[in-house]
Amino acid sequence: MSQDDVSLEARLEEQDTFEPPESFVEQANVTDEGIYEEFEENWPECWEGAADLLSWEREYDTVLDEGEAPFYEWFSGGELNASYNCVDRHVESGDGDRTAVEWEGELGETRSYTYEELLEEVQAVAATLQDLGVEEDDVVTLYMPMIPELTIAMLACARIGAPHSVVFAGFSADALATRMNSANSEYLLTADGYYRRGDALDHISKTNEGLEDVDHETTTVVVDRLGDDLDHSLEDGQHDYEELVADNRGETVQPVTRDAEDMLFLMYTSGTTGQPKGVKHTTAGYLAYTAWTSQAVLDLEPGDTYWCSADIGWITGHSYIVYGPLALGTTTVMYEGTPDYPDKDRFWEIVEKNEVDVFYTAPTAIRAFMKWGKEYPEKHDLSSLRLLGTVGEPINPRAWKWYYKHIGNEDCPIVDTWWQTETGGHMITTLPGVNEMKPGSAGPGLPGVDARIVDAQGEEVDAGEAGYLTVQKPWPGMLRTLYRNDDRFIEEYWEEYSDPDADEWVYFPEDGAKIDDDDYITVLGRVDDVINVSGHRLGTMEIESAIVGVEGVAEAAVVGGDHEVKGEAVYAYVITEDGYEGDDDLSEEIIEGVVDAIGPIAKPEEVVFTPELPKTRSGKIMRRLLEDIASGNELGNTSTLRNPEVVDDIQQQVESN
Ligand code: WTA
């Protein structure tokens, strides 16, 4: 470390609160701290301001309908179209020449679409979908990498009222099939492949493998991303994207009128059980909420160039690459590849080249940047940046401060935004022009968001004590249900802390948290069987069921262990069947099994073979203990276990690996 770094570290380390820079506050969209009180006093009508950011075909009748709580309805009676709101209206208001999407391919090629061009593409794809037979309310699956066609396809679906279900391209063939079957989705848009660290990656073989397990007929459209870099031929019933779309360029497709509560999209996410949950978001509440938070939290304005480095296959990309920024008429940057290709300064090169104003990324990326060193950002002029954000997992103060100094030059506020697939948009974060920042703590609940920390009985805990995060009032961006599974919706999110007899509903996100005297919330992580690997949400049960599917495996327990860059890493503890040896070969097969069932993101960091798993006297696996072993933590008292003798053995194996 240089002398500079040492003194910076010393100075920053001491500091635990940061005021937003004056230069930022002067121009911020929200600067009045009275907004918290205003929202509280005027709830739920306070959300009319969010609805006002949208263009409606028909005004809504009521802001919030609580009649069927917790099946809340927002802006009922209203009618609108999301694609119209994200595209057409900006062209109609004379901003058609403004760049809507700025795309950067991994190999360095770029493509950019003005709002006018985006409108043409969206209509051409909408017409194509209609030609193929897609009707309103048909679920269209989009299994695509980070190419502009993905954004265009989402908007085309929205235009014709066909909900999309985007499946992250890094997910496996099995994961694709499960999601298509669950949503009964008969249409699929995919790509032949994409580039990763310079290599052409075959995506179409994986797609075809997945389609074999889809239990109904599917019409498939394939984007040719790789050209001559991948030889492949279309199977029966598969169409080439460009061939179909080219015929439809110049077509007009009127946006269909959607009710406020009509489904905009489905997004599958991991939960406690082995089956992913189909989170349902609707048109008006979701769009109003993502637009409002993009404005208030990300401080976006129409003239801004904004870059969120997430993948659109996750909720962050849906809300804050596509819907929120485009609803506001911002220029949104999309990047296909990895942060270290061709070199570790790729992100900063993109920021400099595009003069990015607002940058939003995950703590895991920041920890990787830190490891690579400040010389990479220092090669570039990052002075265009005005605001930085993080999402996906807790950020440790050291990473926060590095981001603040080396990317933001101490000139940019940082918003640490806590939210979930289910919440649709930001829930807990500072407002960058209003609140001071406390590294490591996300901040207070947003105005109108009633976030409280409670104990197991639902009583609010004192400041400083760990408890469970709850949200005690509904908000417009909330999920409406789990697709075709209202019972599970209640069980997963509401049963724990609600009092249905009193008609009091409390949303439980399944995160642990604590609150301080200023009502700043520090999120501690999941309290269910979900782990967070590099900001990706993975169900341990899904991984376990993949592992026990491998021949020779009798039992498995999967937990998250601390990881310097990934936040958490997957640790698999495995008992083999008699006659099978826990050796490197089996270890490889287990890893392969997980990759096949879910995808490379779920790859176990370590597979530990053990004759037994530590269990309580009642026979429950002591997951906490396994987590501590994986993280290298001091172990507490193990004498209450039924089989304390296995602990040493497991611990030694983990340490020796
Ligand atoms: C975690 C991602 C701490 C949390 C938008 C949540 C966070 C889960 C933060 C949702 C944050 C997200 N600080 N933890 N700022 N943001 N999380 O559905 O555990 O992929 O429940 O949505 O990520 O993950 P999901």
CSV table of C-alpha atoms in Angstrom, one decimal, residues 232-490:
chain,number,residue,atom,x,y,z
A,232,HIS,CA,-25.6,-24.2,-35.6
A,233,SER,CA,-28.7,-24.9,-37.5
A,234,LEU,CA,-32.3,-24.1,-36.5
A,235,GLU,CA,-34.4,-27.0,-35.5
A,236,ASP,CA,-38.0,-27.6,-36.7
A,237,GLY,CA,-40.3,-24.9,-35.4
A,238,GLN,CA,-37.4,-22.5,-34.7
A,239,HIS,CA,-37.2,-19.1,-36.4
A,240,ASP,CA,-34.4,-16.7,-37.1
A,241,TYR,CA,-35.1,-13.4,-35.3
A,242,GLU,CA,-33.7,-11.1,-37.9
A,243,GLU,CA,-35.5,-12.8,-40.7
A,244,LEU,CA,-38.9,-12.3,-39.1
A,245,VAL,CA,-38.2,-8.9,-37.6
A,246,ALA,CA,-36.8,-7.5,-40.9
A,247,ASP,CA,-40.2,-8.1,-42.5
A,248,ASN,CA,-41.9,-6.1,-39.9
A,249,ARG,CA,-39.7,-3.0,-39.7
A,250,GLY,CA,-42.0,0.0,-40.4
A,251,GLU,CA,-45.1,-1.7,-39.0
A,252,THR,CA,-47.2,0.1,-36.5
A,253,VAL,CA,-48.4,-1.9,-33.6
A,254,GLN,CA,-50.7,0.1,-31.3
A,255,PRO,CA,-49.9,-0.4,-27.6
A,256,VAL,CA,-52.8,-2.4,-26.1
A,257,THR,CA,-54.7,-0.9,-23.2
A,258,ARG,CA,-53.8,-2.7,-20.0
A,259,ASP,CA,-55.6,-2.4,-16.7
A,260,ALA,CA,-53.4,-1.1,-13.8
A,261,GLU,CA,-53.4,-4.5,-12.2
A,262,ASP,CA,-52.8,-6.6,-15.4
A,263,MET,CA,-49.6,-8.6,-15.2
A,264,LEU,CA,-46.6,-7.0,-16.7
A,265,PHE,CA,-44.1,-9.8,-16.0
A,266,LEU,CA,-43.2,-12.9,-14.1
A,267,MET,CA,-39.8,-13.4,-12.5
A,268,TYR,CA,-38.8,-16.6,-10.9
A,269,THR,CA,-36.7,-16.4,-7.8
A,270,SER,CA,-35.3,-18.8,-5.2
A,271,GLY,CA,-37.1,-19.5,-1.9
A,272,THR,CA,-37.0,-21.9,0.9
A,273,THR,CA,-38.3,-24.9,-1.0
A,274,GLY,CA,-36.7,-26.6,-4.0
A,275,GLN,CA,-39.2,-25.0,-6.4
A,276,PRO,CA,-38.5,-21.4,-7.6
A,277,LYS,CA,-41.3,-18.9,-7.0
A,278,GLY,CA,-43.0,-17.1,-9.9
A,279,VAL,CA,-43.2,-13.5,-8.6
A,280,LYS,CA,-46.0,-11.6,-10.3
A,281,HIS,CA,-45.6,-7.9,-11.0
A,282,THR,CA,-48.4,-5.8,-12.5
A,283,THR,CA,-48.4,-2.8,-14.8
A,284,ALA,CA,-49.2,0.4,-13.0
A,285,GLY,CA,-47.9,-0.1,-9.5
A,286,TYR,CA,-44.6,-1.6,-10.6
A,287,LEU,CA,-44.0,1.0,-13.3
A,288,ALA,CA,-44.9,4.0,-11.1
A,289,TYR,CA,-42.7,2.6,-8.3
A,290,THR,CA,-39.7,2.0,-10.4
A,291,ALA,CA,-40.0,5.3,-12.1
A,292,TRP,CA,-40.4,7.1,-8.8
A,293,THR,CA,-37.5,5.4,-7.1
A,294,SER,CA,-35.3,5.9,-10.2
A,295,GLN,CA,-36.1,9.6,-9.9
A,296,ALA,CA,-35.9,10.0,-6.1
A,297,VAL,CA,-33.1,7.5,-5.2
A,298,LEU,CA,-31.0,7.2,-8.4
A,299,ASP,CA,-31.7,10.9,-9.0
A,300,LEU,CA,-32.2,10.2,-12.7
A,301,GLU,CA,-33.2,12.9,-15.2
A,302,PRO,CA,-34.0,12.6,-18.9
A,303,GLY,CA,-30.7,13.9,-20.0
A,304,ASP,CA,-28.6,11.5,-17.9
A,305,THR,CA,-26.5,8.6,-19.1
A,306,TYR,CA,-27.0,6.0,-16.5
A,307,TRP,CA,-25.4,2.6,-16.2
A,308,CYS,CA,-26.5,-0.3,-14.0
A,309,SER,CA,-24.1,-3.2,-14.4
A,310,ALA,CA,-26.6,-5.9,-13.4
A,311,ASP,CA,-27.8,-8.5,-15.8
A,312,ILE,CA,-31.4,-8.0,-17.0
A,313,GLY,CA,-32.0,-11.7,-16.1
A,314,TRP,CA,-32.3,-10.5,-12.5
A,315,ILE,CA,-34.8,-8.1,-11.0
A,316,THR,CA,-32.3,-5.3,-10.8
A,317,GLY,CA,-32.0,-5.2,-14.5
A,318,HIS,CA,-35.7,-5.3,-15.0
A,319,SER,CA,-36.4,-2.4,-12.7
A,320,TYR,CA,-33.3,-0.3,-13.1
A,321,ILE,CA,-31.9,-1.0,-16.6
A,322,VAL,CA,-35.2,-1.2,-18.4
A,323,TYR,CA,-38.4,0.0,-16.9
A,324,GLY,CA,-37.5,2.8,-14.4
A,325,PRO,CA,-34.8,4.6,-16.5
A,326,LEU,CA,-36.8,4.3,-19.8
A,327,ALA,CA,-40.0,5.5,-18.2
A,328,LEU,CA,-38.1,8.6,-17.2
A,329,GLY,CA,-36.6,9.0,-20.7
A,330,THR,CA,-33.0,8.5,-19.5
A,331,THR,CA,-30.2,7.0,-21.6
A,332,THR,CA,-29.6,3.5,-20.2
A,333,VAL,CA,-26.3,1.7,-20.8
A,334,MET,CA,-26.2,-2.1,-21.3
A,335,TYR,CA,-22.9,-4.0,-21.2
A,336,GLU,CA,-22.7,-7.6,-22.4
A,337,GLY,CA,-19.6,-8.8,-20.7
A,338,THR,CA,-17.4,-9.1,-17.7
A,339,PRO,CA,-15.6,-6.4,-15.7
A,340,ASP,CA,-12.1,-7.8,-16.4
A,341,TYR,CA,-12.2,-8.2,-20.2
A,342,PRO,CA,-10.0,-7.3,-22.0
A,343,ASP,CA,-8.6,-5.8,-18.8
A,344,LYS,CA,-9.6,-5.0,-15.3
A,345,ASP,CA,-10.5,-1.4,-16.2
A,346,ARG,CA,-13.3,-2.3,-18.6
A,347,PHE,CA,-16.0,-0.7,-16.4
A,348,TRP,CA,-14.1,2.5,-16.0
A,349,GLU,CA,-13.4,2.7,-19.7
A,350,ILE,CA,-17.2,2.4,-20.3
A,351,VAL,CA,-17.9,5.1,-17.7
A,352,GLU,CA,-15.4,7.4,-19.3
A,353,LYS,CA,-16.4,6.8,-22.9
A,354,ASN,CA,-20.1,7.3,-22.2
A,355,GLU,CA,-19.7,10.0,-19.7
A,356,VAL,CA,-21.9,8.1,-17.3
A,357,ASP,CA,-23.6,10.3,-14.7
A,358,VAL,CA,-25.0,7.6,-12.4
A,359,PHE,CA,-23.5,4.2,-11.8
A,360,TYR,CA,-25.2,1.3,-10.0
A,361,THR,CA,-23.5,-2.0,-9.2
A,362,ALA,CA,-23.2,-4.8,-6.6
A,363,PRO,CA,-20.8,-4.9,-3.6
A,364,THR,CA,-19.3,-8.1,-4.9
A,365,ALA,CA,-18.0,-6.2,-7.9
A,366,ILE,CA,-16.7,-3.5,-5.7
A,367,ARG,CA,-14.8,-6.0,-3.6
A,368,ALA,CA,-13.3,-7.4,-6.8
A,369,PHE,CA,-12.2,-3.9,-7.9
A,370,MET,CA,-10.6,-3.3,-4.6
A,371,LYS,CA,-8.6,-6.5,-4.9
A,372,TRP,CA,-7.5,-5.5,-8.4
A,373,GLY,CA,-6.3,-2.1,-7.1
A,374,LYS,CA,-7.0,1.6,-7.6
A,375,GLU,CA,-4.7,1.8,-10.6
A,376,TYR,CA,-7.4,0.6,-12.8
A,377,PRO,CA,-10.0,3.3,-12.1
A,378,GLU,CA,-7.1,5.8,-12.0
A,379,LYS,CA,-6.4,5.2,-15.7
A,380,HIS,CA,-9.7,6.9,-16.5
A,381,ASP,CA,-11.5,10.2,-16.2
A,382,LEU,CA,-14.5,9.4,-14.0
A,383,SER,CA,-15.4,13.0,-13.3
A,384,SER,CA,-18.8,12.6,-15.2
A,385,LEU,CA,-20.1,10.6,-12.2
A,386,ARG,CA,-22.5,12.3,-9.9
A,387,LEU,CA,-24.0,9.4,-7.9
A,388,LEU,CA,-23.1,5.8,-7.1
A,389,GLY,CA,-25.3,3.0,-6.0
A,390,THR,CA,-25.1,-0.6,-4.7
A,391,VAL,CA,-27.6,-3.4,-4.5
A,392,GLY,CA,-27.9,-7.1,-3.9
A,393,GLU,CA,-26.2,-7.7,-0.6
A,394,PRO,CA,-24.8,-5.9,2.4
A,395,ILE,CA,-21.8,-3.8,1.7
A,396,ASN,CA,-19.0,-3.8,4.2
A,397,PRO,CA,-17.7,-0.3,5.2
A,398,ARG,CA,-14.3,-0.9,3.8
A,399,ALA,CA,-15.7,-1.6,0.3
A,400,TRP,CA,-18.1,1.3,0.7
A,401,LYS,CA,-15.2,3.7,1.5
A,402,TRP,CA,-13.1,2.4,-1.4
A,403,TYR,CA,-16.0,3.0,-3.8
A,404,TYR,CA,-16.6,6.5,-2.3
A,405,LYS,CA,-12.9,7.5,-2.7
A,406,HIS,CA,-11.6,5.7,-5.8
A,407,ILE,CA,-14.7,5.7,-8.0
A,408,GLY,CA,-16.6,8.7,-6.6
A,409,ASN,CA,-13.6,10.9,-5.8
A,410,GLU,CA,-15.4,11.8,-2.5
A,411,ASP,CA,-17.8,13.9,-4.7
A,412,CYS,CA,-20.6,11.4,-5.2
A,413,PRO,CA,-23.1,10.2,-2.7
A,414,ILE,CA,-23.6,6.4,-2.5
A,415,VAL,CA,-27.1,4.9,-2.2
A,416,ASP,CA,-27.0,1.4,-0.6
A,417,THR,CA,-30.4,0.1,-1.7
A,418,TRP,CA,-32.1,-2.8,0.0
A,419,TRP,CA,-34.9,-4.4,-1.9
A,420,GLN,CA,-35.9,-7.7,-3.5
A,421,THR,CA,-37.4,-9.3,-6.5
A,422,GLU,CA,-40.7,-9.2,-4.6
A,423,THR,CA,-40.6,-5.6,-3.7
A,424,GLY,CA,-40.2,-4.5,-7.3
A,425,GLY,CA,-38.0,-1.5,-6.4
A,426,HIS,CA,-35.9,0.1,-3.7
A,427,MET,CA,-37.3,0.0,-0.1
A,428,ILE,CA,-34.6,0.9,2.3
A,429,THR,CA,-31.9,3.5,1.3
A,430,THR,CA,-30.9,7.0,1.9
A,431,LEU,CA,-32.3,9.7,-0.4
A,432,PRO,CA,-29.0,11.0,-1.8
A,433,GLY,CA,-29.9,14.7,-1.7
A,434,VAL,CA,-31.4,14.5,1.8
A,435,ASN,CA,-29.8,12.1,4.2
A,436,GLU,CA,-26.3,11.6,5.6
A,437,MET,CA,-24.7,8.2,4.7
A,438,LYS,CA,-23.5,5.6,7.1
A,439,PRO,CA,-21.3,3.0,5.4
A,440,GLY,CA,-22.6,-0.5,6.0
A,441,SER,CA,-26.1,0.7,6.8
A,442,ALA,CA,-28.6,1.0,4.0
A,443,GLY,CA,-30.5,3.8,5.6
A,444,PRO,CA,-34.1,4.5,6.6
A,445,GLY,CA,-37.1,3.1,4.9
A,446,LEU,CA,-38.1,5.3,1.9
A,447,PRO,CA,-40.8,7.8,2.5
A,448,GLY,CA,-44.1,5.8,2.6
A,449,VAL,CA,-42.3,2.5,3.3
A,450,ASP,CA,-43.0,1.3,6.9
A,451,ALA,CA,-39.9,-0.8,7.6
A,452,ARG,CA,-39.6,-2.1,11.2
A,453,ILE,CA,-37.3,-4.6,13.0
A,454,VAL,CA,-39.2,-7.1,15.2
A,455,ASP,CA,-38.4,-10.1,17.4
A,456,ALA,CA,-39.8,-13.6,16.8
A,457,GLN,CA,-43.1,-12.5,18.5
A,458,GLY,CA,-43.4,-9.5,16.2
A,459,GLU,CA,-42.6,-6.9,18.9
A,460,GLU,CA,-40.3,-4.1,17.7
A,461,VAL,CA,-36.7,-4.6,19.0
A,462,ASP,CA,-34.6,-1.8,20.6
A,463,ALA,CA,-32.0,0.1,18.6
A,464,GLY,CA,-28.9,-2.0,18.1
A,465,GLU,CA,-30.5,-5.3,18.6
A,466,ALA,CA,-30.7,-7.9,15.8
A,467,GLY,CA,-34.2,-8.9,14.7
A,468,TYR,CA,-36.3,-9.6,11.6
A,469,LEU,CA,-37.0,-7.0,9.0
A,470,THR,CA,-40.7,-6.4,8.3
A,471,VAL,CA,-42.7,-4.0,6.1
A,472,GLN,CA,-45.9,-3.0,7.7
A,473,LYS,CA,-47.6,-1.1,5.0
A,474,PRO,CA,-48.1,-2.0,1.3
A,475,TRP,CA,-46.3,-0.1,-1.5
A,476,PRO,CA,-47.1,0.2,-5.2
A,477,GLY,CA,-44.2,-1.9,-6.5
A,478,MET,CA,-45.0,-5.0,-4.4
A,479,LEU,CA,-45.5,-8.4,-5.9
A,480,ARG,CA,-49.2,-9.2,-6.2
A,481,THR,CA,-49.0,-13.0,-5.7
A,482,LEU,CA,-46.9,-16.0,-6.7
A,483,TYR,CA,-48.0,-17.1,-10.1
A,484,ARG,CA,-51.0,-19.4,-9.7
A,485,ASN,CA,-50.1,-20.0,-6.1
A,486,ASP,CA,-52.0,-17.7,-3.8
A,487,ASP,CA,-51.6,-20.0,-0.8
A,488,ARG,CA,-47.8,-20.0,-1.1
A,489,PHE,CA,-47.8,-16.3,-1.4
A,490,ILE,CA,-49.6,-16.0,2.0
